[in-house]
Amino acid sequence: MRVGGKPGWSLTRRLVCLLMLILLVIATLQIGFVYRALLKEADEVFDAQLKQAAQALVLTAPTQSTALVSPEAGKAEELDLLIRERGSSGELHSTVDGVFPEQVPLGFADLHTSLGEIRVFTARRADRDVSVGQRLAARRELAREIAFSALWPLLFLAVAGLLLLYLIVRSVLAPVTELERQIGRRDPGSLTPIVDPGLPLEMSPLLVATNGLLERLSKALEHQRRFLADAAHELRTPIAAIGLQNTLVARADSDQERQLALEAQGAGIRRASALVDQLMRLSRLETADAPLQVAELDLMSEILGLVDLHRPESEAKHISIDLTGTAGSVHADAGLLSAVIGNLMGNAVRHCPPGSKVVIEAAVRDASIVVTVDDNGPGIPEGDLPAMLRPFHRSAASGTPGSGLGLAIAQAACERAGWTLNLSRSPLGGLRASVQLGTGNA
């Protein structure tokens, strides 16, 4: 069945019907040409017979020519030769009376007689004429019989060819049929590669592409299952904490204890809300298929806006954020740019101890704009750097709580935009996160 629910033709049926149609057309044309050629050949044989008979009879003694082939009772039967002789004195002798006219032209001629159309050949010797004729209807009927008898082998070969063609097409497309059976028997949850049943070279790329799609789907589903499991695990702690804090609020003995419990509960709710928000942002980035809204952006102004957004948190921890660089405008999606640089900046401020320093640089390197975020925090061990771009992964060296989603969101946004995110040791002693954007104007 097709996607739209309308039944479609199988490849085997389509090929067989198309090739059979071509073969039938060729066979029909060939049979038609052979039939016409046989009819023409039969006419030539009959004409040669008339000519030979007339030339032989004109050499016989007078009046003997009609007696040689005279039909019984003076009647012409089917292909009996009709003979007329004109002697030197003008007398006429005929095997069938009243058939030949008085004057018959020499050579071949078609005459309308009481017996119907006849084909006549007249030969002359001295002053004596001999005409030999045959009924055209009988000649044509016999010619058709001869032609049909000669065409039967061709018809048999044509039918045998059609059957052989069908068997060949079925044999050639047998691997395609086996592939169809394999896919039909597969479990809906099976994403293992399809085994090649011996497909033709022209269809191998389709199988390779299908197996590639299955592999990508398998990885995507595995990532989704891992993501959901990690998300459930990460959400369990704040939700349990909110439930515990709710119990503490109910058991508070004084207004002061109740107020402290409510504040702790509010902080837990905010953390859970922030975690859910980050999960939704990561999910949208990983599954987005809408086209990017690329525009020319003032990179320094965009970064300054993000610095102002994180200023309350940085000032609360007495962390300075410095911005340097000469980069001008960049062609990018504003939302993805904010997701990348904002998460890198927030990650640095969140995990640096109070009194630390964060330096952001936007510069042009090798015709590409590179934004680096350096901090002098605790940093990340070299062995943990690749894993830090995966969701919910946190370094043991970091002493601050977190969801482990900031760098994962930045990485997902970079993949969506076609940028490159690299993590390394910062010259300041902490972590360096560098993003290579597209080309821009300095």
Short mmCIF file of C-alpha atoms in Angstrom, two decimals:
data_model
loop_
_atom_site.label_atom_id
_atom_site.label_comp_id
_atom_site.label_asym_id
_atom_site.label_seq_id
_atom_site.Cartn_x
_atom_site.Cartn_y
_atom_site.Cartn_z
CA MET A 1 0.00 0.00 0.00
CA ARG A 2 1.14 3.54 -0.65
CA VAL A 3 1.36 6.17 2.04
CA GLY A 4 -1.89 7.71 0.86
CA GLY A 5 -3.70 4.39 1.16
CA LYS A 6 -4.08 3.87 -2.60
CA PRO A 7 -2.92 0.48 -3.92
CA GLY A 8 0.15 0.70 -6.11
CA TRP A 9 1.71 -1.57 -8.70
CA SER A 10 4.55 -3.80 -7.63
CA LEU A 11 7.89 -3.34 -9.33
CA THR A 12 7.71 -6.90 -10.68
CA ARG A 13 4.27 -6.38 -12.20
CA ARG A 14 5.25 -3.03 -13.66
CA LEU A 15 8.41 -4.37 -15.29
CA VAL A 16 6.69 -7.52 -16.57
CA CYS A 17 3.77 -5.56 -18.04
CA LEU A 18 6.02 -2.96 -19.64
CA LEU A 19 8.44 -5.50 -21.13
CA MET A 20 5.58 -7.75 -22.24
CA LEU A 21 3.92 -4.81 -23.94
CA ILE A 22 7.15 -4.00 -25.78
CA LEU A 23 7.62 -7.64 -26.74
CA LEU A 24 4.00 -7.92 -27.90
CA VAL A 25 4.34 -4.81 -30.06
CA ILE A 26 7.57 -6.14 -31.61
CA ALA A 27 6.08 -9.61 -32.09
CA THR A 28 2.90 -8.16 -33.64
CA LEU A 29 4.89 -6.01 -36.06
CA GLN A 30 7.15 -8.91 -36.93
CA ILE A 31 4.22 -11.28 -37.48
CA GLY A 32 2.48 -8.63 -39.61
CA PHE A 33 5.58 -8.13 -41.79
CA VAL A 34 6.12 -11.89 -42.13
CA TYR A 35 2.43 -12.42 -42.97
CA ARG A 36 2.51 -9.79 -45.72
CA ALA A 37 5.79 -11.20 -47.02
CA LEU A 38 4.35 -14.72 -47.13
CA LEU A 39 1.26 -13.54 -48.98
CA LYS A 40 3.42 -11.74 -51.50
CA GLU A 41 5.67 -14.78 -51.87
CA ALA A 42 2.63 -17.03 -52.40
CA ASP A 43 1.29 -14.68 -55.08
CA GLU A 44 4.64 -14.77 -56.84
CA VAL A 45 4.68 -18.59 -56.70
CA PHE A 46 1.15 -18.79 -58.14
CA ASP A 47 2.06 -16.28 -60.85
CA ALA A 48 5.13 -18.27 -61.73
CA GLN A 49 2.94 -21.38 -61.92
CA LEU A 50 0.51 -19.63 -64.31
CA LYS A 51 3.34 -18.36 -66.50
CA GLN A 52 5.08 -21.71 -66.58
CA ALA A 53 1.83 -23.51 -67.44
CA ALA A 54 0.92 -21.05 -70.18
CA GLN A 55 4.38 -21.19 -71.76
CA ALA A 56 4.35 -24.99 -71.63
CA LEU A 57 0.84 -25.33 -73.08
CA VAL A 58 1.47 -22.91 -75.92
CA LEU A 59 4.11 -25.36 -77.18
CA THR A 60 1.66 -28.32 -77.33
CA ALA A 61 -0.41 -29.27 -80.30
CA PRO A 62 -3.52 -27.18 -80.91
CA THR A 63 -6.64 -28.18 -78.94
CA GLN A 64 -4.55 -30.43 -76.74
CA SER A 65 -3.84 -27.71 -74.18
CA THR A 66 -7.45 -27.54 -73.00
CA ALA A 67 -7.79 -31.29 -72.89
CA LEU A 68 -4.75 -31.67 -70.59
CA VAL A 69 -6.34 -29.97 -67.58
CA SER A 70 -10.04 -29.94 -68.39
CA PRO A 71 -12.09 -30.21 -65.19
CA GLU A 72 -14.90 -32.68 -64.90
CA ALA A 73 -18.27 -31.65 -66.26
CA GLY A 74 -16.80 -28.33 -67.38
CA LYS A 75 -16.75 -26.84 -63.90
CA ALA A 76 -13.86 -24.95 -62.23
CA GLU A 77 -13.01 -26.25 -58.76
CA GLU A 78 -10.99 -24.09 -56.36
CA LEU A 79 -7.47 -23.82 -57.79
CA ASP A 80 -8.08 -25.76 -61.02
CA LEU A 81 -6.34 -24.01 -63.89
CA LEU A 82 -8.72 -22.27 -66.28
CA ILE A 83 -7.41 -22.55 -69.82
CA ARG A 84 -8.45 -20.86 -73.04
CA GLU A 85 -6.87 -21.41 -76.43
CA ARG A 86 -7.30 -19.21 -79.56
CA GLY A 87 -6.20 -20.90 -82.74
CA SER A 88 -4.85 -19.40 -85.95
CA SER A 89 -8.30 -19.34 -87.52
CA GLY A 90 -9.77 -17.58 -84.47
CA GLU A 91 -11.58 -20.57 -83.00
CA LEU A 92 -11.77 -20.63 -79.18
CA HIS A 93 -11.36 -23.66 -76.91
CA SER A 94 -11.87 -23.30 -73.11
CA THR A 95 -12.01 -25.62 -70.12
CA VAL A 96 -14.99 -23.69 -68.79
CA ASP A 97 -17.31 -22.02 -71.24
CA GLY A 98 -18.23 -18.39 -70.88
CA VAL A 99 -15.42 -17.43 -68.51
CA PHE A 100 -12.81 -15.76 -70.71
CA PRO A 101 -13.65 -12.70 -72.79
CA GLU A 102 -12.85 -12.72 -76.50
CA GLN A 103 -9.84 -10.47 -76.10
CA VAL A 104 -7.28 -11.19 -73.36
CA PRO A 105 -4.09 -9.10 -73.12
CA LEU A 106 -0.72 -10.78 -73.26
CA GLY A 107 1.11 -11.35 -69.97
CA PHE A 108 -0.53 -11.05 -66.58
CA ALA A 109 -4.00 -9.59 -66.17
CA ASP A 110 -6.82 -9.57 -63.61
CA LEU A 111 -10.21 -10.25 -65.15
CA HIS A 112 -13.77 -9.97 -63.84
CA THR A 113 -15.65 -13.07 -64.91
CA SER A 114 -18.72 -15.10 -64.04
CA LEU A 115 -16.53 -17.07 -61.63
CA GLY A 116 -15.37 -13.89 -59.94
CA GLU A 117 -11.96 -12.29 -60.26
CA ILE A 118 -9.32 -14.43 -61.93
CA ARG A 119 -5.60 -13.98 -62.46
CA VAL A 120 -4.58 -14.77 -66.05
CA PHE A 121 -1.31 -15.15 -67.92
CA THR A 122 -1.46 -15.25 -71.70
CA ALA A 123 1.39 -16.59 -73.83
CA ARG A 124 1.61 -16.34 -77.67
CA ARG A 125 3.42 -18.49 -80.19
CA ALA A 126 3.10 -17.58 -83.83
CA ASP A 127 -0.63 -16.96 -84.35
CA ARG A 128 -1.78 -19.06 -81.40
CA ASP A 129 -2.63 -17.73 -77.89
CA VAL A 130 -2.95 -19.75 -74.67
CA SER A 131 -4.38 -18.14 -71.50
CA VAL A 132 -4.09 -19.85 -68.12
CA GLY A 133 -5.96 -18.45 -65.12
CA GLN A 134 -6.81 -19.09 -61.48
CA ARG A 135 -9.55 -17.78 -59.24
CA LEU A 136 -8.10 -14.99 -57.05
CA ALA A 137 -10.35 -15.84 -54.08
CA ALA A 138 -9.07 -19.42 -54.01
CA ARG A 139 -5.47 -18.24 -54.41
CA ARG A 140 -5.80 -15.78 -51.53
CA GLU A 141 -7.44 -18.36 -49.28
CA LEU A 142 -4.67 -20.86 -49.94
CA ALA A 143 -2.03 -18.14 -49.45
CA ARG A 144 -3.56 -17.26 -46.06
CA GLU A 145 -3.55 -20.91 -45.04
CA ILE A 146 0.11 -21.21 -46.00
CA ALA A 147 0.96 -17.99 -44.15
CA PHE A 148 -0.90 -19.04 -41.00
CA SER A 149 0.77 -22.46 -41.02
CA ALA A 150 4.15 -20.73 -41.24
CA LEU A 151 3.28 -18.24 -38.47
CA TRP A 152 2.31 -20.81 -35.83
CA PRO A 153 5.94 -21.37 -34.79
CA LEU A 154 6.40 -17.61 -34.45
CA LEU A 155 3.29 -17.34 -32.28
CA PHE A 156 4.54 -20.20 -30.11
CA LEU A 157 7.94 -18.52 -29.75
CA ALA A 158 6.26 -15.23 -28.82
CA VAL A 159 4.22 -16.87 -26.06
CA ALA A 160 7.27 -18.79 -24.85
CA GLY A 161 9.25 -15.54 -24.88
CA LEU A 162 6.61 -13.80 -22.74
CA LEU A 163 6.68 -16.64 -20.22
CA LEU A 164 10.49 -16.67 -20.17
CA LEU A 165 10.52 -12.90 -19.73
CA TYR A 166 8.20 -13.18 -16.73
CA LEU A 167 10.40 -15.84 -15.13
CA ILE A 168 13.55 -13.78 -15.74
CA VAL A 169 12.05 -10.65 -14.19
CA ARG A 170 10.84 -12.64 -11.18
CA SER A 171 14.31 -14.13 -10.79
CA VAL A 172 16.09 -10.78 -11.11
CA LEU A 173 13.74 -9.11 -8.62
CA ALA A 174 13.73 -12.01 -6.17
CA PRO A 175 16.16 -10.15 -3.84
CA VAL A 176 13.77 -7.18 -3.77
CA THR A 177 10.92 -9.52 -2.82
CA GLU A 178 13.08 -11.05 -0.09
CA LEU A 179 13.91 -7.55 1.18
CA GLU A 180 10.18 -6.82 1.33
CA ARG A 181 9.64 -10.00 3.36
CA GLN A 182 12.47 -9.09 5.72
CA ILE A 183 11.00 -5.67 6.42
CA GLY A 184 7.48 -7.11 6.77
CA ARG A 185 8.64 -9.64 9.35
CA ARG A 186 10.60 -7.13 11.45
CA ASP A 187 9.44 -6.25 14.93
CA PRO A 188 8.22 -2.63 15.16
CA GLY A 189 10.90 -1.88 17.74
CA SER A 190 13.74 -3.49 15.79
CA LEU A 191 16.24 -0.99 14.41
CA THR A 192 19.01 -3.44 13.54
CA PRO A 193 20.50 -3.14 10.03
CA ILE A 194 18.70 -4.95 7.22
CA VAL A 195 20.66 -7.87 5.77
CA ASP A 196 21.45 -7.47 2.06
CA PRO A 197 19.60 -10.32 0.26
CA GLY A 198 21.74 -9.83 -2.86
CA LEU A 199 20.20 -6.66 -4.26
CA PRO A 200 21.32 -5.33 -7.66
CA LEU A 201 24.02 -2.67 -7.57
CA GLU A 202 21.46 -0.01 -8.52
CA MET A 203 19.44 -0.68 -5.35
CA SER A 204 22.34 -1.12 -2.92
CA PRO A 205 22.53 2.64 -2.18
CA LEU A 206 18.87 2.50 -1.09
CA LEU A 207 19.66 -0.27 1.39
CA VAL A 208 22.74 1.58 2.64
CA ALA A 209 20.70 4.75 3.13
CA THR A 210 17.94 2.81 4.90
CA ASN A 211 20.41 1.15 7.26
CA GLY A 212 21.99 4.54 7.90
CA LEU A 213 18.56 5.92 8.79
CA LEU A 214 17.91 2.98 11.12
CA GLU A 215 21.25 3.57 12.80
CA ARG A 216 20.50 7.25 13.32
CA LEU A 217 17.04 6.42 14.66
CA SER A 218 18.56 3.87 17.03
CA LYS A 219 21.03 6.42 18.34
CA ALA A 220 18.30 9.05 18.65
CA LEU A 221 16.00 6.70 20.57
CA GLU A 222 18.85 5.55 22.79
CA HIS A 223 19.72 9.18 23.48
CA GLN A 224 16.08 9.91 24.22
CA ARG A 225 15.79 6.96 26.61
CA ARG A 226 18.99 7.98 28.38
CA PHE A 227 17.84 11.59 28.50
CA LEU A 228 14.46 10.65 30.01
CA ALA A 229 16.10 8.37 32.56
CA ASP A 230 18.58 11.07 33.55
CA ALA A 231 15.86 13.71 33.66
CA ALA A 232 13.69 11.52 35.91
CA HIS A 233 16.68 10.94 38.17
CA GLU A 234 17.59 14.62 38.32
CA LEU A 235 14.01 15.72 38.98
CA ARG A 236 13.55 13.16 41.77
CA THR A 237 15.87 15.05 44.15
CA PRO A 238 14.33 18.56 43.94
CA ILE A 239 10.80 17.13 44.01
CA ALA A 240 11.65 15.07 47.09
CA ALA A 241 13.23 18.14 48.66
CA ILE A 242 10.07 20.17 47.99
CA GLY A 243 7.98 17.45 49.64
CA LEU A 244 10.29 17.39 52.68
CA GLN A 245 10.21 21.18 52.94
CA ASN A 246 6.42 21.10 52.73
CA THR A 247 6.44 18.70 55.70
CA LEU A 248 8.75 21.05 57.61
CA VAL A 249 6.35 23.93 56.94
CA ALA A 250 3.49 21.91 58.36
CA ARG A 251 5.48 20.93 61.44
CA ALA A 252 6.94 24.36 62.18
CA ASP A 253 6.37 25.38 65.82
CA SER A 254 6.85 29.08 65.31
CA ASP A 255 6.40 31.74 62.67
CA GLN A 256 10.16 32.09 62.29
CA GLU A 257 10.64 28.35 61.62
CA ARG A 258 7.71 28.41 59.25
CA GLN A 259 9.18 31.40 57.39
CA LEU A 260 12.57 29.68 57.04
CA ALA A 261 10.90 26.50 55.78
CA LEU A 262 8.85 28.48 53.25
CA GLU A 263 11.98 30.25 51.99
CA ALA A 264 13.75 26.91 51.59
CA GLN A 265 10.70 25.52 49.84
CA GLY A 266 10.62 28.50 47.48
CA ALA A 267 14.30 28.01 46.64
CA GLY A 268 13.66 24.34 45.90
CA ILE A 269 10.73 25.21 43.65
CA ARG A 270 12.88 27.72 41.79
CA ARG A 271 15.63 25.15 41.29
CA ALA A 272 13.13 22.58 40.01
CA SER A 273 11.58 25.18 37.70
CA ALA A 274 15.02 26.16 36.38
CA LEU A 275 15.85 22.48 35.79
CA VAL A 276 12.58 21.93 33.89
CA ASP A 277 13.23 25.08 31.84
CA GLN A 278 16.71 23.86 30.93
CA LEU A 279 15.33 20.44 29.99
CA MET A 280 12.76 22.03 27.70
CA ARG A 281 15.39 24.24 26.06
CA LEU A 282 17.68 21.28 25.48
CA SER A 283 14.82 19.21 24.07
CA ARG A 284 13.78 22.00 21.70
CA LEU A 285 17.35 22.43 20.47
CA GLU A 286 17.85 18.72 19.85
CA THR A 287 14.55 18.19 18.02
CA ALA A 288 14.12 21.55 16.26
CA ASP A 289 13.49 21.36 12.52
CA ALA A 290 12.33 24.94 11.84
CA PRO A 291 14.64 27.04 9.63
CA LEU A 292 17.11 29.31 11.39
CA GLN A 293 16.36 33.00 11.60
CA VAL A 294 19.78 34.21 10.49
CA ALA A 295 20.41 37.94 10.61
CA GLU A 296 23.36 40.31 10.87
CA LEU A 297 23.94 40.90 14.59
CA ASP A 298 26.25 43.26 16.47
CA LEU A 299 28.20 40.65 18.39
CA MET A 300 29.57 42.96 21.08
CA SER A 301 26.11 44.39 21.80
CA GLU A 302 24.64 40.87 22.06
CA ILE A 303 27.34 39.82 24.53
CA LEU A 304 26.91 43.01 26.60
CA GLY A 305 23.21 42.26 26.88
CA LEU A 306 24.02 38.79 28.21
CA VAL A 307 26.53 40.27 30.68
CA ASP A 308 23.79 42.53 32.03
CA LEU A 309 21.49 39.52 32.30
CA HIS A 310 23.99 37.69 34.53
CA ARG A 311 25.08 40.79 36.45
CA PRO A 312 22.84 40.21 39.51
CA GLU A 313 24.29 36.73 40.06
CA SER A 314 27.88 37.82 39.39
CA GLU A 315 27.61 40.85 41.70
CA ALA A 316 26.13 38.69 44.44
CA LYS A 317 29.29 36.55 44.29
CA HIS A 318 31.61 39.54 43.65
CA ILE A 319 32.68 38.08 40.30
CA SER A 320 33.96 40.50 37.68
CA ILE A 321 33.04 39.97 34.01
CA ASP A 322 35.39 41.62 31.50
CA LEU A 323 34.63 41.88 27.77
CA THR A 324 37.38 42.42 25.20
CA GLY A 325 37.73 41.97 21.47
CA THR A 326 37.47 43.59 18.07
CA ALA A 327 34.76 41.47 16.43
CA GLY A 328 32.01 43.46 14.79
CA SER A 329 28.90 41.95 13.26
CA VAL A 330 28.12 38.28 12.71
CA HIS A 331 25.48 36.45 10.67
CA ALA A 332 23.74 34.20 13.17
CA ASP A 333 20.45 33.18 14.76
CA ALA A 334 19.98 35.45 17.78
CA GLY A 335 18.32 32.74 19.89
CA LEU A 336 21.10 30.21 19.29
CA LEU A 337 23.78 32.83 19.91
CA SER A 338 22.15 33.72 23.24
CA ALA A 339 21.82 30.04 24.17
CA VAL A 340 25.51 29.36 23.54
CA ILE A 341 27.21 32.41 25.04
CA GLY A 342 24.61 32.85 27.80
CA ASN A 343 25.04 29.27 29.04
CA LEU A 344 28.84 29.46 28.86
CA MET A 345 28.77 32.72 30.80
CA GLY A 346 26.26 31.40 33.33
CA ASN A 347 28.25 28.20 33.77
CA ALA A 348 31.41 30.20 34.54
CA VAL A 349 29.66 32.49 37.05
CA ARG A 350 27.82 29.61 38.71
CA HIS A 351 30.85 27.38 39.30
CA CYS A 352 33.46 30.02 40.14
CA PRO A 353 34.02 30.77 43.82
CA PRO A 354 33.24 34.29 45.12
CA GLY A 355 35.73 36.94 44.07
CA SER A 356 36.67 35.15 40.82
CA LYS A 357 37.16 36.63 37.37
CA VAL A 358 35.47 35.84 34.05
CA VAL A 359 36.98 37.15 30.79
CA ILE A 360 35.03 37.10 27.50
CA GLU A 361 36.85 37.76 24.25
CA ALA A 362 35.36 38.12 20.77
CA ALA A 363 38.02 38.14 18.08
CA VAL A 364 38.52 37.31 14.42
CA ARG A 365 40.87 34.36 13.81
CA ASP A 366 41.53 32.85 10.40
CA ALA A 367 38.56 34.70 8.88
CA SER A 368 36.21 33.25 11.55
CA ILE A 369 34.82 34.88 14.67
CA VAL A 370 35.81 33.07 17.86
CA VAL A 371 34.24 33.84 21.25
CA THR A 372 36.14 32.55 24.30
CA VAL A 373 34.95 32.50 27.90
CA ASP A 374 37.77 32.08 30.48
CA ASP A 375 37.49 31.85 34.25
CA ASN A 376 39.86 31.25 37.17
CA GLY A 377 37.59 28.78 38.92
CA PRO A 378 38.41 25.21 39.89
CA GLY A 379 38.47 24.07 36.25
CA ILE A 380 37.78 20.59 34.93
CA PRO A 381 40.26 17.69 34.68
CA GLU A 382 41.42 16.98 31.12
CA GLY A 383 39.89 13.52 31.17
CA ASP A 384 36.43 14.87 32.01
CA LEU A 385 36.30 17.56 29.31
CA PRO A 386 34.70 15.50 26.48
CA ALA A 387 32.00 14.15 28.82
CA MET A 388 31.07 17.63 30.05
CA LEU A 389 29.15 18.28 26.79
CA ARG A 390 26.72 15.44 27.58
CA PRO A 391 23.52 16.17 29.55
CA PHE A 392 23.59 15.77 33.36
CA HIS A 393 27.33 15.20 33.51
CA ARG A 394 29.07 17.12 36.29
CA SER A 395 32.71 17.18 37.17
CA ALA A 396 33.73 15.86 40.57
CA ALA A 397 36.15 18.80 40.84
CA SER A 398 33.25 21.26 40.98
CA GLY A 399 32.09 21.90 44.49
CA THR A 400 28.92 23.74 43.46
CA PRO A 401 25.55 22.13 42.77
CA GLY A 402 24.13 22.19 39.27
CA SER A 403 21.99 20.34 36.77
CA GLY A 404 24.76 19.45 34.35
CA LEU A 405 22.77 20.92 31.45
CA GLY A 406 24.44 24.27 30.76
CA LEU A 407 27.28 23.00 28.58
CA ALA A 408 24.98 20.39 26.98
CA ILE A 409 22.57 23.15 25.92
CA ALA A 410 25.46 25.18 24.51
CA GLN A 411 26.70 22.13 22.57
CA ALA A 412 23.20 21.40 21.19
CA ALA A 413 22.83 25.02 20.05
CA CYS A 414 26.25 24.89 18.36
CA GLU A 415 25.31 21.70 16.51
CA ARG A 416 22.05 23.30 15.41
CA ALA A 417 23.84 26.40 14.09
CA GLY A 418 26.85 24.58 12.64
CA TRP A 419 29.34 26.08 15.08
CA THR A 420 32.16 24.40 17.00
CA LEU A 421 32.47 24.34 20.80
CA ASN A 422 35.77 23.37 22.41
CA LEU A 423 36.66 23.02 26.10
CA SER A 424 40.22 23.33 27.39
CA ARG A 425 42.33 24.53 30.31
CA SER A 426 42.21 28.30 30.68
CA PRO A 427 45.37 30.40 31.09
CA LEU A 428 43.60 31.89 34.13
CA GLY A 429 43.62 28.44 35.75
CA GLY A 430 39.99 27.49 35.28
CA LEU A 431 37.98 26.45 32.23
CA ARG A 432 38.17 27.90 28.74
CA ALA A 433 35.17 27.49 26.46
CA SER A 434 35.68 28.69 22.89
CA VAL A 435 33.03 28.90 20.17
CA GLN A 436 33.96 29.24 16.53
CA LEU A 437 31.17 31.14 14.76
CA GLY A 438 30.82 31.83 11.07
CA THR A 439 32.46 34.63 9.15
CA GLY A 440 31.59 38.17 10.02
CA ASN A 441 32.70 41.77 9.69
CA ALA A 442 35.44 43.10 11.94
#
